[in-house]
Phi, psi and omega in degrees: 000134180289148177283128177241162174261134180237151172242120177246122187246129175251111183280146178175181176254145181281159173100156182302324183304329186257358179301140177058033172259161180302322184290349179258016180302322179297316179295319178295322177294321177298317178296324177298314178298316180299312180300318181303327183252018177055045177245150178241120180274084187219003180272128182276111178203155173056039182056038181195183173256137185214170171202157177240151177180182177260130173229123181053042179062022176242141177286123187231137169252121175263133185223127173245100181305138177260002170286166172285163189314314186294348181244016184304328182300329179299314181293313182297315181297318180300315180292316181297319179294315183301315183265002181053047180272122179292150185301329179291351176254020175250123178249129179245128177257128180202162181283152177219115182287344180273358175251139178296153174306135179092359179252150175235155170223125180248127179228148178283334182192176177144183183280182184269344188063224181265003187279115185290329175296317177293323177300318179296316180296313180300319179297315182287325179277344185057038182200149172250007189269060176218148181290150178216151178237113179267131184247121186293139175226007183271190008286159184291112177280167175287146178135181180289125183304317181299315179299322182292307185290335180266005178280154180288148177289122182290153179305325182295340179256357186303317184294312181291325177297316180297322176298321180289326177293318176298318180294322178296321176296318175303316181298318178302315180298318179295317183297315182289347174265009179080022185244042181298325179297321178294319178298317180296316180298319184287323190243336183290333186273341187285143176279323178211142182288140178287000000 
């Protein structure tokens, strides 16, 4: 298999205030993948924190935008343009309130749904043709959406959330090896991760 360059993006908001919140599940999944491969996402570039390295024999740029969620596309576009990464080689990890906690959905392409970070990326790339991994944080409780997504992940959900972050990292590895169908088969059908 030829070595390709990939961009893997973990969506979230910057700063201590937003650490370990539901809306930062994408960023937490990116950190999980980075730790697994002994990489540190700490270089300031492309309006974000990034690092480069080899994962599964593929050249990968990991990026955590430091813009707020609604402006994530600025960071992603800057990195993709600099490295001339085609959109089909951009993987975006992000939270999804319409999926139960512990569930993942892997898609090769598609719309943003209600996620403002994804709307920004699609707008800046002028394309929906990139893989994404949605990480469940639902079911949607009653209340203000902003308060819900920016709330901290409770201790009672930490174990299942960590399993979903590990599974999202597994999916990234499968996708960059050309195995998105295997990732979908393994994780899209499950109600809750083992």
